[in-house]
Amino acid sequence: MDKIMELIDIAYLKANYPTSIQAELPGDLLVIDFDGMAVQGILDQIFELDVYFLVFCRKGSFNLEVNMQRLHISEDALLVNKPGNIIKVCSCGEEEVSFLGLVLSRNYFASINIDYNRLFNASIGILTKPCQTLCREDIVCLGQFFRAGATILTSDYDNKKEILGELLGAASYLLSSIWATRILGSQPSNDCSNRETAIFNDFLKLVTENHLEQRSVGFYADKLFITPKYLSKIIKNVSGLSAPDWINKMTVMEAKSLLKYSDLTITEIVWKLKFSSPSVFYKYFKRQTGITPTDYRNMNRASS
């Protein structure tokens, strides 16, 4: 059975794929150029990301599982990954694969000046559909950003980190427009206030970072300095799902990934996910999915 690897961060990528690193901002950003040989070397391996990772496929095709969602990546496709994603490279097409990757550390991404209220609809789209095929106009526009960034990275300019941060902030608005166009047809008007969408985005970030330790709405409400009742109302109004729905969604995704991909015993998974006992975990998992953890693991072993 496949095993989950260590968290993939910038240090790991530099140590394991040094010849693929084309440019870098030490500790913050990497530009990676992967070829067919590099992709073949990671088939059937499991990666849990601790970085933001954008992948643009220039040639060939390959199949991925991202959080157990099967994706086909082909020429001109752009895939956006966030920290916490669990990825498995399943197979490659007959043609040699070539792709460019842009890797950002959590801290560097957090430092970039982005108005998340304006990007709200695209952010939800990227969570549900992380891969989109780009048209020629998209590729030309993003290519100009990429070339400008590469020039800055290899220059002797002062304040490179800040210059690149502003460039990446601008590129995020272009990505937002691409996702809105592909998924929504056009950028819709959002009936929610800027404050509500800001709270929702902050809530999602907190849940992503803390769902293994904290599963109560009260914890997140305290962090956001609002009441649990008000938080629940906002989350439901903005997303259509309740706050517990989002917390459970991320917890179940983590549990399924561990059951499917790891060699951890179910008891070890219980402790890793911070449940008080195996019986509590069994009841929780069956309530959320309709089957027991043991049945889920056996079903996926039988189909692999």
mmCIF file of C-alpha atoms in Angstrom:
data_model
loop_
_atom_site.group_PDB
_atom_site.id
_atom_site.type_symbol
_atom_site.label_atom_id
_atom_site.label_comp_id
_atom_site.label_asym_id
_atom_site.label_seq_id
_atom_site.Cartn_x
_atom_site.Cartn_y
_atom_site.Cartn_z
ATOM 1 C CA MET A 1 0.000 0.000 0.000
ATOM 2 C CA ASP A 2 1.249 3.493 -0.796
ATOM 3 C CA LYS A 3 2.612 5.578 2.053
ATOM 4 C CA ILE A 4 2.125 9.271 2.673
ATOM 5 C CA MET A 5 5.454 11.019 2.360
ATOM 6 C CA GLU A 6 6.758 13.837 4.494
ATOM 7 C CA LEU A 7 5.261 17.262 3.939
ATOM 8 C CA ILE A 8 6.627 18.699 0.716
ATOM 9 C CA ASP A 9 8.139 22.119 1.327
ATOM 10 C CA ILE A 10 10.718 24.228 -0.468
ATOM 11 C CA ALA A 11 13.637 22.589 1.341
ATOM 12 C CA TYR A 12 12.410 19.132 0.305
ATOM 13 C CA LEU A 13 12.070 20.129 -3.345
ATOM 14 C CA LYS A 14 15.547 21.668 -3.424
ATOM 15 C CA ALA A 15 17.087 18.579 -1.836
ATOM 16 C CA ASN A 16 15.331 16.037 -4.057
ATOM 17 C CA TYR A 17 15.032 17.827 -7.405
ATOM 18 C CA PRO A 18 18.019 20.196 -7.570
ATOM 19 C CA THR A 19 18.447 19.951 -11.354
ATOM 20 C CA SER A 20 14.808 20.969 -11.865
ATOM 21 C CA ILE A 21 15.183 24.247 -9.967
ATOM 22 C CA GLN A 22 15.498 27.035 -12.537
ATOM 23 C CA ALA A 23 15.333 30.090 -10.250
ATOM 24 C CA GLU A 24 14.581 30.855 -6.631
ATOM 25 C CA LEU A 25 14.004 33.377 -3.911
ATOM 26 C CA PRO A 26 15.649 31.424 -1.070
ATOM 27 C CA GLY A 27 13.117 30.033 1.368
ATOM 28 C CA ASP A 28 10.185 31.762 -0.336
ATOM 29 C CA LEU A 29 9.823 30.894 -4.012
ATOM 30 C CA LEU A 30 10.998 28.331 -6.552
ATOM 31 C CA VAL A 31 10.572 28.017 -10.309
ATOM 32 C CA ILE A 32 10.718 24.335 -11.278
ATOM 33 C CA ASP A 33 11.083 22.878 -14.777
ATOM 34 C CA PHE A 34 10.039 19.204 -14.747
ATOM 35 C CA ASP A 35 10.561 16.844 -17.670
ATOM 36 C CA GLY A 36 9.353 13.345 -18.448
ATOM 37 C CA MET A 37 12.102 11.618 -16.490
ATOM 38 C CA ALA A 38 11.300 13.602 -13.336
ATOM 39 C CA VAL A 39 7.585 12.838 -13.656
ATOM 40 C CA GLN A 40 8.211 9.111 -14.185
ATOM 41 C CA GLY A 41 10.244 9.109 -10.977
ATOM 42 C CA ILE A 42 7.274 10.197 -8.870
ATOM 43 C CA LEU A 43 4.599 7.845 -10.242
ATOM 44 C CA ASP A 44 2.437 6.288 -7.495
ATOM 45 C CA GLN A 45 4.106 8.385 -4.813
ATOM 46 C CA ILE A 46 1.973 10.357 -2.364
ATOM 47 C CA PHE A 47 2.781 13.980 -1.571
ATOM 48 C CA GLU A 48 1.253 16.149 1.124
ATOM 49 C CA LEU A 49 1.961 19.773 0.268
ATOM 50 C CA ASP A 50 3.121 22.420 2.697
ATOM 51 C CA VAL A 51 3.452 24.999 -0.099
ATOM 52 C CA TYR A 52 1.355 26.719 -2.745
ATOM 53 C CA PHE A 53 2.159 24.998 -6.039
ATOM 54 C CA LEU A 54 1.040 26.142 -9.512
ATOM 55 C CA VAL A 55 1.658 23.633 -12.321
ATOM 56 C CA PHE A 56 1.416 24.500 -16.018
ATOM 57 C CA CYS A 57 1.577 21.561 -18.431
ATOM 58 C CA ARG A 58 3.478 22.499 -21.586
ATOM 59 C CA LYS A 59 3.509 19.086 -23.265
ATOM 60 C CA GLY A 60 2.105 15.603 -22.747
ATOM 61 C CA SER A 61 -0.451 14.535 -20.162
ATOM 62 C CA PHE A 62 -0.696 12.828 -16.792
ATOM 63 C CA ASN A 63 -3.336 11.792 -14.298
ATOM 64 C CA LEU A 64 -3.411 12.995 -10.705
ATOM 65 C CA GLU A 65 -5.458 12.460 -7.610
ATOM 66 C CA VAL A 66 -5.797 15.682 -5.621
ATOM 67 C CA ASN A 67 -7.490 14.985 -2.298
ATOM 68 C CA MET A 68 -8.824 11.831 -4.007
ATOM 69 C CA GLN A 69 -10.379 13.857 -6.846
ATOM 70 C CA ARG A 70 -9.200 12.363 -10.142
ATOM 71 C CA LEU A 71 -7.841 14.968 -12.570
ATOM 72 C CA HIS A 72 -6.508 14.651 -16.110
ATOM 73 C CA ILE A 73 -3.756 17.205 -16.758
ATOM 74 C CA SER A 74 -2.996 17.797 -20.426
ATOM 75 C CA GLU A 75 -1.234 20.360 -22.590
ATOM 76 C CA ASP A 76 -2.069 23.987 -21.700
ATOM 77 C CA ALA A 77 -3.712 23.022 -18.380
ATOM 78 C CA LEU A 78 -3.022 24.988 -15.204
ATOM 79 C CA LEU A 79 -3.364 23.307 -11.804
ATOM 80 C CA VAL A 80 -3.478 25.327 -8.567
ATOM 81 C CA ASN A 81 -2.580 23.532 -5.330
ATOM 82 C CA LYS A 82 -2.721 24.783 -1.758
ATOM 83 C CA PRO A 83 -1.007 23.615 1.441
ATOM 84 C CA GLY A 84 -2.642 20.518 2.882
ATOM 85 C CA ASN A 85 -3.494 18.988 -0.499
ATOM 86 C CA ILE A 86 -2.617 15.307 -0.806
ATOM 87 C CA ILE A 87 -1.476 14.430 -4.312
ATOM 88 C CA LYS A 88 -0.764 11.180 -6.100
ATOM 89 C CA VAL A 89 0.687 11.042 -9.638
ATOM 90 C CA CYS A 90 -1.202 8.069 -11.088
ATOM 91 C CA SER A 91 -0.059 7.744 -14.700
ATOM 92 C CA CYS A 92 1.459 9.521 -17.694
ATOM 93 C CA GLY A 93 0.449 9.577 -21.345
ATOM 94 C CA GLU A 94 2.618 8.159 -24.084
ATOM 95 C CA GLU A 95 4.117 11.538 -25.007
ATOM 96 C CA GLU A 96 6.904 12.863 -22.790
ATOM 97 C CA VAL A 97 5.587 15.197 -20.117
ATOM 98 C CA SER A 98 6.953 18.684 -19.529
ATOM 99 C CA PHE A 99 5.627 21.218 -17.059
ATOM 100 C CA LEU A 100 6.579 24.403 -15.268
ATOM 101 C CA GLY A 101 5.950 24.809 -11.564
ATOM 102 C CA LEU A 102 5.801 27.890 -9.355
ATOM 103 C CA VAL A 103 6.215 27.109 -5.656
ATOM 104 C CA LEU A 104 5.471 29.617 -2.871
ATOM 105 C CA SER A 105 6.014 29.131 0.845
ATOM 106 C CA ARG A 106 3.080 29.701 3.186
ATOM 107 C CA ASN A 107 4.749 32.723 4.776
ATOM 108 C CA TYR A 108 5.620 34.365 1.472
ATOM 109 C CA PHE A 109 2.111 33.855 0.103
ATOM 110 C CA ALA A 110 0.652 35.369 3.288
ATOM 111 C CA SER A 111 2.815 38.473 2.785
ATOM 112 C CA ILE A 112 1.441 39.185 -0.717
ATOM 113 C CA ASN A 113 -1.037 42.058 -0.843
ATOM 114 C CA ILE A 114 -4.249 40.540 -2.221
ATOM 115 C CA ASP A 115 -7.842 41.716 -1.788
ATOM 116 C CA TYR A 116 -9.517 38.388 -1.000
ATOM 117 C CA ASN A 117 -12.980 39.961 -1.058
ATOM 118 C CA ARG A 118 -12.595 40.682 -4.761
ATOM 119 C CA LEU A 119 -11.258 37.175 -5.392
ATOM 120 C CA PHE A 120 -13.953 35.418 -3.370
ATOM 121 C CA ASN A 121 -15.829 33.700 -6.202
ATOM 122 C CA ALA A 122 -12.652 32.464 -7.892
ATOM 123 C CA SER A 123 -11.308 31.209 -4.549
ATOM 124 C CA ILE A 124 -14.354 28.983 -4.142
ATOM 125 C CA GLY A 125 -13.970 27.869 -7.772
ATOM 126 C CA ILE A 126 -10.330 26.879 -7.281
ATOM 127 C CA LEU A 127 -11.255 24.820 -4.211
ATOM 128 C CA THR A 128 -13.807 22.813 -6.209
ATOM 129 C CA LYS A 129 -12.144 22.795 -9.661
ATOM 130 C CA PRO A 130 -8.388 23.297 -9.213
ATOM 131 C CA CYS A 131 -7.471 22.603 -12.853
ATOM 132 C CA GLN A 132 -8.439 24.612 -15.941
ATOM 133 C CA THR A 133 -7.311 24.464 -19.568
ATOM 134 C CA LEU A 134 -6.031 27.858 -20.697
ATOM 135 C CA CYS A 135 -6.782 29.512 -24.020
ATOM 136 C CA ARG A 136 -4.055 31.148 -26.074
ATOM 137 C CA GLU A 137 -4.834 34.616 -24.693
ATOM 138 C CA ASP A 138 -4.527 33.306 -21.103
ATOM 139 C CA ILE A 139 -1.183 31.684 -21.884
ATOM 140 C CA VAL A 140 0.197 34.842 -23.493
ATOM 141 C CA CYS A 141 -0.853 37.034 -20.542
ATOM 142 C CA LEU A 142 0.424 34.645 -17.867
ATOM 143 C CA GLY A 143 3.607 34.113 -19.887
ATOM 144 C CA GLN A 144 4.330 37.829 -19.716
ATOM 145 C CA PHE A 145 3.993 37.755 -15.926
ATOM 146 C CA PHE A 146 6.227 34.687 -15.770
ATOM 147 C CA ARG A 147 8.956 36.184 -17.940
ATOM 148 C CA ALA A 148 8.922 39.427 -15.939
ATOM 149 C CA GLY A 149 9.233 37.438 -12.716
ATOM 150 C CA ALA A 150 12.089 35.338 -14.109
ATOM 151 C CA THR A 151 13.949 38.488 -15.152
ATOM 152 C CA ILE A 152 13.576 39.958 -11.665
ATOM 153 C CA LEU A 153 14.638 36.701 -9.995
ATOM 154 C CA THR A 154 17.883 36.553 -11.957
ATOM 155 C CA SER A 155 18.637 40.294 -11.630
ATOM 156 C CA ASP A 156 20.692 42.233 -9.089
ATOM 157 C CA TYR A 157 17.791 44.499 -8.153
ATOM 158 C CA ASP A 158 17.256 45.433 -4.538
ATOM 159 C CA ASN A 159 13.913 44.515 -2.924
ATOM 160 C CA LYS A 160 13.365 41.544 -5.234
ATOM 161 C CA LYS A 161 11.074 39.894 -2.701
ATOM 162 C CA GLU A 162 8.770 42.911 -2.557
ATOM 163 C CA ILE A 163 8.806 43.453 -6.338
ATOM 164 C CA LEU A 164 7.888 39.823 -6.971
ATOM 165 C CA GLY A 165 5.186 39.983 -4.292
ATOM 166 C CA GLU A 166 3.495 42.875 -6.098
ATOM 167 C CA LEU A 167 3.807 41.040 -9.418
ATOM 168 C CA LEU A 168 2.281 37.880 -7.941
ATOM 169 C CA GLY A 169 -0.527 39.924 -6.415
ATOM 170 C CA ALA A 170 -1.359 41.306 -9.863
ATOM 171 C CA ALA A 171 -1.156 37.809 -11.393
ATOM 172 C CA SER A 172 -3.664 36.541 -8.823
ATOM 173 C CA TYR A 173 -6.310 38.887 -10.240
ATOM 174 C CA LEU A 174 -5.677 37.472 -13.709
ATOM 175 C CA LEU A 175 -6.065 33.920 -12.352
ATOM 176 C CA SER A 176 -9.261 35.011 -10.621
ATOM 177 C CA SER A 177 -10.667 36.253 -13.919
ATOM 178 C CA ILE A 178 -9.691 33.025 -15.707
ATOM 179 C CA TRP A 179 -11.407 30.831 -13.114
ATOM 180 C CA ALA A 180 -14.490 33.042 -12.989
ATOM 181 C CA THR A 181 -14.795 32.914 -16.775
ATOM 182 C CA ARG A 182 -14.331 29.134 -17.003
ATOM 183 C CA ILE A 183 -16.540 28.138 -14.077
ATOM 184 C CA LEU A 184 -19.076 30.917 -13.756
ATOM 185 C CA GLY A 185 -19.260 32.278 -17.289
ATOM 186 C CA SER A 186 -18.588 35.777 -15.930
ATOM 187 C CA GLN A 187 -17.761 37.342 -12.608
ATOM 188 C CA PRO A 188 -21.068 37.300 -10.731
ATOM 189 C CA SER A 189 -22.239 39.918 -8.349
ATOM 190 C CA ASN A 190 -21.921 38.753 -4.762
ATOM 191 C CA ASP A 191 -24.850 39.622 -2.541
ATOM 192 C CA CYS A 192 -22.709 39.203 0.568
ATOM 193 C CA SER A 193 -20.973 42.191 2.100
ATOM 194 C CA ASN A 194 -17.201 42.625 1.995
ATOM 195 C CA ARG A 195 -17.122 41.976 5.734
ATOM 196 C CA GLU A 196 -18.985 38.673 5.335
ATOM 197 C CA THR A 197 -16.738 37.402 2.549
ATOM 198 C CA ALA A 198 -13.657 38.477 4.529
ATOM 199 C CA ILE A 199 -14.892 36.541 7.568
ATOM 200 C CA PHE A 200 -15.614 33.494 5.412
ATOM 201 C CA ASN A 201 -12.118 33.567 3.872
ATOM 202 C CA ASP A 202 -10.521 33.950 7.307
ATOM 203 C CA PHE A 203 -12.675 31.087 8.593
ATOM 204 C CA LEU A 204 -11.526 28.785 5.767
ATOM 205 C CA LYS A 205 -7.875 29.625 6.448
ATOM 206 C CA LEU A 206 -8.323 28.881 10.143
ATOM 207 C CA VAL A 207 -10.108 25.598 9.455
ATOM 208 C CA THR A 208 -7.381 24.532 7.016
ATOM 209 C CA GLU A 209 -4.731 25.177 9.665
ATOM 210 C CA ASN A 210 -6.576 23.902 12.765
ATOM 211 C CA HIS A 211 -9.126 21.234 11.813
ATOM 212 C CA LEU A 212 -6.949 18.437 13.187
ATOM 213 C CA GLU A 213 -6.932 20.076 16.598
ATOM 214 C CA GLN A 214 -10.187 22.015 16.738
ATOM 215 C CA ARG A 215 -13.612 21.025 15.445
ATOM 216 C CA SER A 216 -15.920 23.305 17.425
ATOM 217 C CA VAL A 217 -17.516 26.397 15.877
ATOM 218 C CA GLY A 218 -16.821 28.232 19.134
ATOM 219 C CA PHE A 219 -13.055 27.971 18.652
ATOM 220 C CA TYR A 220 -13.223 29.646 15.224
ATOM 221 C CA ALA A 221 -15.708 32.258 16.402
ATOM 222 C CA ASP A 222 -13.336 33.215 19.232
ATOM 223 C CA LYS A 223 -10.451 33.538 16.788
ATOM 224 C CA LEU A 224 -12.562 35.849 14.617
ATOM 225 C CA PHE A 225 -13.872 37.859 17.601
ATOM 226 C CA ILE A 226 -17.525 37.135 16.866
ATOM 227 C CA THR A 227 -20.187 34.919 18.409
ATOM 228 C CA PRO A 228 -20.686 31.320 17.210
ATOM 229 C CA LYS A 229 -24.256 32.158 16.192
ATOM 230 C CA TYR A 230 -23.140 35.111 14.060
ATOM 231 C CA LEU A 231 -20.312 33.075 12.494
ATOM 232 C CA SER A 232 -22.716 30.264 11.621
ATOM 233 C CA LYS A 233 -25.121 32.720 10.014
ATOM 234 C CA ILE A 234 -22.378 34.323 7.913
ATOM 235 C CA ILE A 235 -20.882 31.029 6.712
ATOM 236 C CA LYS A 236 -24.305 29.725 5.693
ATOM 237 C CA ASN A 237 -25.187 32.982 3.947
ATOM 238 C CA VAL A 238 -21.931 33.176 2.005
ATOM 239 C CA SER A 239 -21.352 29.550 1.029
ATOM 240 C CA GLY A 240 -24.649 27.716 1.424
ATOM 241 C CA LEU A 241 -22.933 25.293 3.801
ATOM 242 C CA SER A 242 -22.853 25.586 7.575
ATOM 243 C CA ALA A 243 -19.665 26.148 9.580
ATOM 244 C CA PRO A 244 -19.744 22.532 10.898
ATOM 245 C CA ASP A 245 -20.179 21.318 7.300
ATOM 246 C CA TRP A 246 -16.880 22.964 6.306
ATOM 247 C CA ILE A 247 -15.054 21.656 9.403
ATOM 248 C CA ASN A 248 -16.378 18.147 8.818
ATOM 249 C CA LYS A 249 -15.580 18.320 5.101
ATOM 250 C CA MET A 250 -11.883 18.943 5.794
ATOM 251 C CA THR A 251 -11.706 16.422 8.640
ATOM 252 C CA VAL A 252 -13.315 13.658 6.569
ATOM 253 C CA MET A 253 -11.032 14.438 3.603
ATOM 254 C CA GLU A 254 -8.022 14.033 5.912
ATOM 255 C CA ALA A 255 -9.389 10.792 7.360
ATOM 256 C CA LYS A 256 -10.136 9.323 3.924
ATOM 257 C CA SER A 257 -6.661 10.198 2.672
ATOM 258 C CA LEU A 258 -5.014 8.489 5.648
ATOM 259 C CA LEU A 259 -7.239 5.417 5.327
ATOM 260 C CA LYS A 260 -6.642 5.120 1.591
ATOM 261 C CA TYR A 261 -2.990 6.028 1.262
ATOM 262 C CA SER A 262 -1.205 5.338 4.549
ATOM 263 C CA ASP A 263 -0.102 2.216 6.403
ATOM 264 C CA LEU A 264 -1.188 3.708 9.724
ATOM 265 C CA THR A 265 -3.511 1.521 11.731
ATOM 266 C CA ILE A 266 -6.971 2.896 12.342
ATOM 267 C CA THR A 267 -6.048 3.401 15.997
ATOM 268 C CA GLU A 268 -3.014 5.457 14.916
ATOM 269 C CA ILE A 269 -5.252 7.504 12.612
ATOM 270 C CA VAL A 270 -7.605 8.129 15.548
ATOM 271 C CA TRP A 271 -4.779 9.689 17.575
ATOM 272 C CA LYS A 272 -3.373 11.594 14.576
ATOM 273 C CA LEU A 273 -6.785 13.184 13.994
ATOM 274 C CA LYS A 274 -7.107 13.949 17.714
ATOM 275 C CA PHE A 275 -10.272 11.933 18.358
ATOM 276 C CA SER A 276 -10.787 10.889 21.969
ATOM 277 C CA SER A 277 -11.226 7.183 21.190
ATOM 278 C CA PRO A 278 -11.616 4.737 18.276
ATOM 279 C CA SER A 279 -15.330 4.358 19.004
ATOM 280 C CA VAL A 280 -15.865 8.133 18.747
ATOM 281 C CA PHE A 281 -13.985 8.178 15.424
ATOM 282 C CA TYR A 282 -15.975 5.216 14.067
ATOM 283 C CA LYS A 283 -19.294 6.873 14.908
ATOM 284 C CA TYR A 284 -18.143 10.225 13.471
ATOM 285 C CA PHE A 285 -16.829 8.725 10.218
ATOM 286 C CA LYS A 286 -19.934 6.575 9.644
ATOM 287 C CA ARG A 287 -22.239 9.520 10.370
ATOM 288 C CA GLN A 288 -20.407 11.647 7.790
ATOM 289 C CA THR A 289 -19.852 9.031 5.064
ATOM 290 C CA GLY A 290 -22.383 6.253 5.633
ATOM 291 C CA ILE A 291 -19.720 3.544 6.041
ATOM 292 C CA THR A 292 -17.193 2.597 8.727
ATOM 293 C CA PRO A 293 -13.479 3.439 8.470
ATOM 294 C CA THR A 294 -12.699 -0.281 8.158
ATOM 295 C CA ASP A 295 -15.152 -0.729 5.282
ATOM 296 C CA TYR A 296 -13.797 2.378 3.546
ATOM 297 C CA ARG A 297 -10.205 1.119 3.805
ATOM 298 C CA ASN A 298 -11.109 -2.404 2.641
ATOM 299 C CA MET A 299 -13.108 -1.032 -0.287
ATOM 300 C CA ASN A 300 -10.171 1.091 -1.472
ATOM 301 C CA ARG A 301 -7.665 -1.728 -1.020
ATOM 302 C CA ALA A 302 -9.871 -3.995 -3.103
ATOM 303 C CA SER A 303 -10.110 -1.431 -5.909
ATOM 304 C CA SER A 304 -6.396 -0.525 -5.989
#
